[in-house]
Amino acid sequence: MEIYVVRSGDTVYQIARRYSTSMDDIIFANQLQDPNMLSVGQALIIPNNEARRTVGRGDTLHSIARRHDVSLQRLIAANPQIANPSRIYPGQTVVIPTDGRQMREITVNGYVTDAADSTLNATLPYLTFLSPFSYRSDMAGNLTPTFSLDITLSGGHRTANLLTLTNLLEAGGFSSQIAHAILTDQTVQDTFLENAEALLRQGGWYGVNVDFEYIYQFDRESYNQFLRRLTERMHRLGCIVVTALAPKLSDSQQGLLYSAHDYAFHGKTVDYVVLMTYEWGYTYGPAMAVAPINQVRRVLDYATQVMPAERILMGVPNYGYDWTLPFVQGTAARSLSNIDAVTLAGQVGASIQYDQAAQSPFFRYYDGDGRQHEVWFEDARSLRAKYALVSEYGLAGVSFWNLNNLFRTNFIVLESMFHVEKVL
């Protein structure tokens, strides 16, 4: 796999010829809705089994093999044109085989709030865990699913289902009061745990994924003790426990979203934690990258100091936003898929730019009423940069929010860098 950034005048036909691949393969990999409408700055996946790199000053085949996680023997075999493997020169082209790399196996979780069977079947091969979102609790500890999903689909792909438990209101939004009742009222907590266990005993679930948000600060220790009890009970059943945590920069970080999430306690108690490293750019905020890599790094820097890196699943967004400028407090951005973002750029004739600090693509355009817009989303480059953090920090893997919309590029990049663990 290679990533090509579209330049002025490029066509799919020309790009396919340049890389000795087919137009159909490029169209399929990138889900191009109109192959005749490419945008300058658009990142395209070029599916192939090798990449080419230009030798730089000081490079050796050994250093190149290490950099690309390929065995030296495999690299030499892929480059018969190099007469003496111990002597290569700046400017020389080296072929990097991508089908023989020694890749890490990682854990991959994906949330869905709604998804067609066709989308799930295309997605499940790349997941360790599927977390349907969600079973919500009421003030009495009763659990109700927010949507219907055929979890039997997962079995054919050896993907394990996680029962996702939340303190969501029926009308939407997280409820501090519901969380408080579950965490502090013994009767409510007992009912909650009994209902969760009853669902697990019905079969089809590998464990639970707890996403309690907007917990009162004074309920922090109650949340910890609830998790201790929940984890002991789930482990007796042979089930795992995963928790979702807000993106904190320190233990003392204030705010309803952060205070009750005790990173150190979660890290030593549950099996995995999902760090929700997204929503810097969000619906009611100003235009910016949804998951700027500089901010994600700050969260990981803190998290890996207080919890085992091998239990951390880094959150990765599978969506973007379209903001109307100038930003006015109280106005809402429009959520859109990564595919729709690229299609929109082509329709409005916008060039896609790439922010190096955030490692994220964006573009601006004017609508029919003369209003300026700014769109941030994810592409192959931003995803590759995020996945590199998994190796850099030694994380367990990643967790996607959410996988309702198929973004094939995402999985091609993921598969080019890692093997996905399967627990079934």
Coordinates of C-alpha atoms in Angstrom, one line a residue:
M1 CA 0.0 0.0 0.0
E2 CA 1.1 3.5 -0.8
I3 CA -0.4 6.9 -0.3
Y4 CA -0.6 9.3 -3.2
V5 CA -1.6 13.0 -2.9
V6 CA -3.5 14.3 -5.9
R7 CA -1.9 17.1 -7.9
S8 CA -3.5 19.4 -10.4
G9 CA -4.4 17.7 -13.7
D10 CA -4.2 14.1 -12.2
T11 CA -6.7 11.5 -13.3
V12 CA -7.4 8.0 -11.9
Y13 CA -6.2 6.6 -15.2
Q14 CA -2.9 8.4 -15.0
I15 CA -2.3 7.5 -11.4
A16 CA -3.2 3.8 -12.1
R17 CA -0.6 3.7 -14.9
R18 CA 2.0 5.4 -12.8
Y19 CA 1.7 2.7 -10.2
S20 CA 1.1 -0.2 -12.5
T21 CA -2.3 -1.0 -10.9
S22 CA -5.9 -0.9 -12.1
M23 CA -8.3 2.0 -12.1
D24 CA -10.9 -0.4 -10.5
D25 CA -8.6 -1.2 -7.6
I26 CA -8.0 2.5 -6.9
I27 CA -11.7 3.3 -7.2
F28 CA -12.7 0.4 -4.9
A29 CA -10.0 1.1 -2.2
N30 CA -10.9 4.8 -2.0
Q31 CA -14.7 4.4 -2.5
L32 CA -14.6 7.1 -5.2
Q33 CA -18.2 8.1 -5.8
D34 CA -17.2 10.0 -9.0
P35 CA -13.8 8.8 -10.3
N36 CA -13.7 11.9 -12.6
M37 CA -13.8 14.3 -9.7
L38 CA -10.5 14.3 -7.8
S39 CA -9.5 17.2 -5.6
V40 CA -6.0 18.7 -5.4
G41 CA -4.5 17.5 -2.1
Q42 CA -6.8 14.4 -1.8
A43 CA -5.0 11.4 -0.4
L44 CA -5.5 8.2 -2.3
I45 CA -4.6 4.7 -1.3
I46 CA -2.7 2.8 -4.0
P47 CA -3.2 -0.9 -3.3
N48 CA -0.1 -3.0 -4.1
N49 CA 2.3 -5.4 -2.5
E50 CA 5.3 -3.2 -2.6
A51 CA 6.4 0.4 -2.1
R52 CA 9.4 2.3 -3.5
R53 CA 11.7 4.5 -1.5
T54 CA 14.6 6.8 -2.5
V55 CA 17.8 6.2 -0.7
G56 CA 18.9 9.1 1.5
R57 CA 22.3 10.1 2.7
G58 CA 23.6 7.6 5.3
D59 CA 21.0 4.9 4.5
T60 CA 21.9 1.3 4.3
L61 CA 19.8 -1.7 3.4
H62 CA 19.9 -2.7 7.1
S63 CA 18.6 0.7 8.3
I64 CA 15.9 0.7 5.6
A65 CA 14.8 -2.8 6.6
R66 CA 14.6 -1.8 10.3
R67 CA 12.7 1.4 9.4
H68 CA 10.1 -0.5 7.4
D69 CA 9.9 -3.5 9.7
V70 CA 11.1 -5.9 6.9
S71 CA 13.7 -8.6 7.3
L72 CA 17.0 -7.8 5.6
Q73 CA 16.9 -11.0 3.6
R74 CA 13.4 -10.1 2.3
L75 CA 14.5 -6.6 1.3
I76 CA 17.6 -8.0 -0.5
A77 CA 15.4 -10.5 -2.4
A78 CA 13.0 -7.8 -3.5
N79 CA 15.9 -5.7 -5.0
P80 CA 17.9 -8.0 -7.4
Q81 CA 19.0 -4.9 -9.3
I82 CA 21.3 -4.0 -6.4
A83 CA 24.5 -5.9 -7.2
N84 CA 26.2 -5.3 -3.9
P85 CA 23.7 -5.1 -0.9
S86 CA 26.4 -3.5 1.3
R87 CA 26.7 -0.5 -1.1
I88 CA 23.8 1.6 -2.0
Y89 CA 23.8 5.3 -3.0
P90 CA 21.7 8.4 -2.3
G91 CA 19.1 8.8 -5.1
Q92 CA 18.9 5.0 -5.7
T93 CA 15.4 3.4 -5.7
V94 CA 14.7 0.6 -3.2
V95 CA 11.6 -1.6 -3.4
I96 CA 10.0 -2.2 0.0
P97 CA 8.0 -5.5 0.0
T98 CA 4.8 -5.0 2.1
D99 CA 3.6 -8.6 2.0
G100 CA 6.4 -10.0 4.1
R101 CA 6.6 -7.5 7.0
Q102 CA 7.0 -8.6 10.6
M103 CA 3.9 -6.8 12.0
R104 CA 2.6 -6.5 15.5
E105 CA -0.7 -8.0 16.5
I106 CA -3.0 -5.4 18.1
T107 CA -6.4 -5.3 19.7
V108 CA -9.1 -3.4 17.8
N109 CA -12.5 -2.3 19.2
G110 CA -15.2 -0.7 17.2
Y111 CA -18.4 1.0 18.3
V112 CA -21.6 1.0 16.2
T113 CA -24.8 3.0 16.9
D114 CA -26.4 1.7 13.8
A115 CA -25.1 -0.2 10.8
A116 CA -26.3 -2.1 7.8
D117 CA -25.4 -5.8 7.6
S118 CA -23.3 -5.1 4.5
T119 CA -21.2 -2.5 6.4
L120 CA -20.7 -4.8 9.3
N121 CA -19.6 -7.7 7.2
A122 CA -17.0 -5.5 5.5
T123 CA -15.9 -4.2 8.9
L124 CA -15.9 -7.2 11.3
P125 CA -12.7 -8.9 9.8
Y126 CA -10.7 -6.0 11.1
L127 CA -12.1 -6.0 14.7
T128 CA -11.2 -7.9 17.8
F129 CA -14.2 -6.6 19.6
L130 CA -17.5 -5.1 18.4
S131 CA -19.3 -2.8 20.9
P132 CA -22.9 -2.1 19.9
F133 CA -23.8 1.2 21.5
S134 CA -25.5 0.6 23.8
Y135 CA -27.6 -0.8 26.7
R136 CA -28.7 2.2 28.7
S137 CA -29.6 2.0 32.4
D138 CA -32.4 3.9 34.1
M139 CA -32.5 5.1 37.7
A140 CA -33.6 1.7 38.9
G141 CA -30.8 -0.3 37.1
N142 CA -32.9 -1.7 34.3
L143 CA -31.1 -2.1 31.0
T144 CA -32.7 -1.3 27.6
P145 CA -31.0 -1.5 24.2
T146 CA -30.9 1.7 22.2
F147 CA -31.1 -0.1 18.8
S148 CA -31.4 -3.6 17.4
L149 CA -28.4 -5.4 16.0
D150 CA -27.8 -9.0 14.9
I151 CA -24.8 -9.8 17.0
T152 CA -24.6 -13.3 15.5
L153 CA -22.9 -11.7 12.4
S154 CA -19.7 -11.3 14.4
G155 CA -19.2 -15.0 15.0
G156 CA -18.5 -15.7 11.3
H157 CA -15.6 -13.2 11.5
R158 CA -14.3 -14.4 14.8
T159 CA -15.1 -11.0 16.3
A160 CA -16.2 -10.9 20.0
N161 CA -19.1 -8.8 21.1
L162 CA -18.9 -6.5 24.1
L163 CA -22.1 -5.6 26.0
T164 CA -21.8 -1.8 26.1
L165 CA -23.4 -0.3 29.3
T166 CA -24.1 3.4 29.6
N167 CA -25.8 6.1 31.7
L168 CA -27.6 7.5 28.7
L169 CA -31.0 9.1 28.8
E170 CA -33.7 7.8 26.5
A171 CA -33.8 11.2 24.9
G172 CA -30.0 11.2 24.5
G173 CA -27.2 12.7 26.5
F174 CA -25.4 11.2 29.6
S175 CA -27.1 11.5 32.9
S176 CA -25.1 12.3 36.1
Q177 CA -28.1 11.3 38.2
I178 CA -28.4 7.8 36.6
A179 CA -24.7 7.2 37.2
H180 CA -25.1 8.5 40.8
A181 CA -27.9 6.0 41.5
I182 CA -26.0 3.1 40.1
L183 CA -22.8 3.9 41.9
T184 CA -24.2 4.8 45.4
D185 CA -27.6 3.0 45.8
Q186 CA -26.9 -0.7 46.7
T187 CA -30.3 -1.9 45.5
V188 CA -30.0 -0.1 42.1
Q189 CA -26.4 -1.4 41.7
D190 CA -27.4 -5.0 42.5
T191 CA -30.3 -4.7 39.9
F192 CA -27.9 -3.3 37.3
L193 CA -25.3 -6.1 37.9
E194 CA -27.9 -8.8 37.9
N195 CA -29.4 -7.5 34.6
A196 CA -26.0 -7.3 33.0
E197 CA -25.1 -10.8 34.1
A198 CA -28.5 -12.1 32.8
L199 CA -27.7 -10.7 29.3
L200 CA -24.2 -12.2 29.4
R201 CA -25.6 -15.6 30.3
Q202 CA -27.9 -15.5 27.2
G203 CA -24.7 -15.9 25.2
G204 CA -23.1 -14.0 22.3
W205 CA -21.2 -11.6 24.6
Y206 CA -17.5 -11.8 25.4
G207 CA -17.5 -9.1 28.1
V208 CA -18.8 -5.7 29.0
N209 CA -17.7 -2.2 27.9
V210 CA -18.7 0.4 30.5
D211 CA -19.1 4.0 29.2
F212 CA -20.2 6.1 32.1
E213 CA -19.8 9.8 31.4
Y214 CA -20.5 13.1 33.2
I215 CA -20.1 11.4 36.6
Y216 CA -20.2 13.8 39.6
Q217 CA -16.7 14.5 41.0
F218 CA -17.9 13.3 44.5
D219 CA -18.8 9.9 42.9
R220 CA -15.2 9.2 41.8
E221 CA -14.4 6.7 44.6
S222 CA -17.9 5.2 44.3
Y223 CA -17.2 4.6 40.6
N224 CA -13.9 2.9 41.5
Q225 CA -15.5 0.6 44.0
F226 CA -18.3 -0.2 41.5
L227 CA -15.7 -1.2 38.9
R228 CA -13.9 -3.3 41.4
R229 CA -17.1 -5.2 42.1
L230 CA -18.1 -5.4 38.5
T231 CA -14.7 -6.7 37.4
E232 CA -14.6 -9.4 40.1
R233 CA -18.1 -10.5 39.1
M234 CA -17.3 -10.5 35.3
H235 CA -14.1 -12.4 35.7
R236 CA -15.9 -15.1 37.7
L237 CA -18.0 -15.5 34.6
G238 CA -15.0 -15.6 32.3
C239 CA -15.8 -12.2 30.8
I240 CA -13.6 -9.2 30.3
V241 CA -14.2 -5.6 31.3
V242 CA -13.5 -2.5 29.2
T243 CA -14.0 1.1 30.3
A244 CA -14.2 4.2 28.2
L245 CA -12.3 7.3 29.6
A246 CA -12.3 11.0 28.8
P247 CA -9.1 12.3 27.3
K248 CA -7.3 13.6 30.5
L249 CA -3.9 15.4 30.7
S250 CA -3.5 15.0 34.5
D251 CA -5.2 13.4 37.4
S252 CA -6.3 16.8 38.8
Q253 CA -8.0 17.9 35.6
Q254 CA -11.3 19.5 36.5
G255 CA -14.7 19.3 34.8
L256 CA -17.7 17.0 34.9
L257 CA -16.3 15.0 32.0
Y258 CA -13.0 14.3 33.6
S259 CA -12.9 14.4 37.4
A260 CA -14.4 11.0 38.2
H261 CA -12.3 9.1 35.7
D262 CA -9.4 7.7 37.7
Y263 CA -6.9 6.6 35.1
A264 CA -4.6 4.8 37.6
F265 CA -7.4 2.8 39.1
H266 CA -8.9 1.8 35.8
G267 CA -5.5 0.8 34.5
K268 CA -4.9 -1.7 37.4
T269 CA -8.5 -3.0 37.6
V270 CA -10.0 -3.6 34.2
D271 CA -8.8 -5.5 31.2
Y272 CA -8.7 -2.6 28.7
V273 CA -9.4 1.1 28.7
V274 CA -10.6 3.1 25.7
L275 CA -9.1 6.6 25.7
M276 CA -11.6 8.8 23.9
T277 CA -8.9 10.8 22.1
Y278 CA -11.2 12.7 19.8
E279 CA -13.7 15.6 19.9
W280 CA -11.3 18.5 20.2
G281 CA -13.2 19.6 17.2
Y282 CA -16.8 19.0 18.1
T283 CA -20.4 19.8 17.1
Y284 CA -20.8 23.0 19.2
G285 CA -17.1 24.2 19.2
P286 CA -15.0 26.1 16.8
A287 CA -13.5 24.5 13.6
M288 CA -10.5 22.4 14.3
A289 CA -9.2 18.8 13.8
V290 CA -11.3 16.2 15.6
A291 CA -8.3 14.4 16.9
P292 CA -5.2 16.5 16.4
I293 CA -2.2 14.3 16.9
N294 CA -0.4 16.9 19.1
Q295 CA -3.3 16.8 21.6
V296 CA -3.6 13.0 21.4
R297 CA 0.1 12.7 22.3
R298 CA -0.5 14.8 25.4
V299 CA -3.2 12.4 26.6
L300 CA -1.0 9.4 25.9
D301 CA 2.0 11.0 27.6
Y302 CA -0.1 11.2 30.8
A303 CA -1.9 7.9 30.4
T304 CA 1.2 5.8 29.9
Q305 CA 2.7 7.2 33.1
V306 CA -0.2 5.9 35.3
M307 CA -1.5 2.8 33.6
P308 CA 0.0 -0.1 31.6
A309 CA 0.3 0.8 28.0
E310 CA -0.6 -2.7 27.0
R311 CA -4.1 -2.1 28.4
I312 CA -4.8 1.1 26.4
L313 CA -6.9 1.3 23.3
M314 CA -6.4 4.7 21.6
G315 CA -9.6 6.2 20.3
V316 CA -9.8 7.0 16.6
P317 CA -12.6 9.0 15.0
N318 CA -14.3 7.8 11.8
Y319 CA -16.0 11.0 10.9
G320 CA -15.5 14.7 10.3
Y321 CA -17.3 18.0 10.7
D322 CA -18.4 20.9 8.5
W323 CA -18.5 24.2 10.3
T324 CA -20.0 27.5 9.1
L325 CA -17.6 30.4 9.6
P326 CA -17.2 32.6 11.5
F327 CA -17.9 30.4 14.5
V328 CA -20.8 31.6 16.7
Q329 CA -21.3 30.1 20.2
G330 CA -24.4 27.9 20.2
T331 CA -24.3 27.0 16.5
A332 CA -23.7 23.4 15.5
A333 CA -21.4 21.9 12.9
R334 CA -22.6 19.2 10.6
S335 CA -21.2 15.8 11.0
L336 CA -20.2 13.9 7.9
S337 CA -18.4 10.8 6.9
N338 CA -14.8 10.9 5.6
I339 CA -16.0 9.7 2.2
D340 CA -18.7 12.5 2.1
A341 CA -16.0 15.1 3.1
V342 CA -13.8 14.2 0.1
T343 CA -16.9 14.1 -2.2
L344 CA -17.9 17.5 -0.9
A345 CA -14.5 19.0 -1.7
G346 CA -14.8 17.7 -5.3
Q347 CA -18.3 19.1 -5.7
V348 CA -17.3 22.6 -4.5
G349 CA -13.9 22.6 -6.2
A350 CA -11.9 22.9 -3.0
S351 CA -8.3 22.0 -2.6
I352 CA -7.6 19.8 0.4
Q353 CA -4.9 21.0 2.7
Y354 CA -3.0 19.1 5.4
D355 CA -2.1 20.6 8.8
Q356 CA 1.2 19.3 9.8
A357 CA 0.8 20.1 13.6
A358 CA -2.5 18.3 13.8
Q359 CA -1.7 15.7 11.1
S360 CA -5.2 16.2 9.7
P361 CA -6.7 17.2 6.4
F362 CA -9.1 20.1 6.0
F363 CA -10.5 22.5 3.4
R364 CA -12.6 25.6 3.1
Y365 CA -15.4 26.5 0.7
Y366 CA -18.3 28.9 0.2
D367 CA -21.9 27.7 0.0
G368 CA -24.6 29.0 -2.3
D369 CA -25.5 31.7 0.2
G370 CA -22.0 33.1 0.3
R371 CA -21.2 31.6 3.7
Q372 CA -17.7 30.3 4.3
H373 CA -17.3 26.7 5.6
E374 CA -14.4 24.8 7.1
V375 CA -14.3 21.0 7.0
W376 CA -11.9 18.7 9.0
F377 CA -11.9 14.9 8.6
E378 CA -9.6 11.9 8.5
D379 CA -7.7 10.4 5.5
A380 CA -5.0 7.8 4.9
R381 CA -2.2 10.2 6.0
S382 CA -3.9 11.2 9.3
L383 CA -4.7 7.6 10.1
R384 CA -1.2 6.4 9.4
A385 CA 0.2 9.0 11.7
K386 CA -2.2 8.0 14.5
Y387 CA -1.5 4.3 14.1
A388 CA 2.2 5.0 14.4
L389 CA 1.5 6.2 17.9
V390 CA 0.3 2.6 18.8
S391 CA 3.8 1.3 18.1
E392 CA 5.6 4.3 19.6
Y393 CA 3.8 4.1 22.9
G394 CA 3.5 0.3 23.0
L395 CA -0.3 0.5 23.2
A396 CA -2.7 -2.5 23.1
G397 CA -4.4 -1.1 20.0
V398 CA -7.2 1.2 18.9
S399 CA -10.9 1.8 19.3
F400 CA -13.1 3.4 16.6
W401 CA -15.9 5.8 17.1
N402 CA -18.0 4.9 15.2
L403 CA -18.2 2.4 12.4
N404 CA -21.7 3.1 11.1
N405 CA -20.1 4.3 7.8
L406 CA -17.7 2.1 5.9
F407 CA -14.3 3.8 5.3
R408 CA -12.3 1.2 3.5
T409 CA -9.2 3.3 3.5
N410 CA -9.0 3.1 7.2
F411 CA -8.8 -0.7 7.2
I412 CA -6.3 -0.8 4.3
V413 CA -3.9 1.5 6.3
L414 CA -4.5 -0.5 9.5
E415 CA -3.8 -3.8 7.8
S416 CA -0.6 -2.4 6.2
M417 CA 0.8 -1.7 9.7
F418 CA -0.6 -4.4 12.0
H419 CA -2.3 -7.8 12.3
V420 CA -5.6 -7.7 14.1
E421 CA -5.9 -10.0 17.2
K422 CA -8.8 -12.5 17.1
V423 CA -9.9 -13.9 20.5
L424 CA -12.5 -16.4 19.1

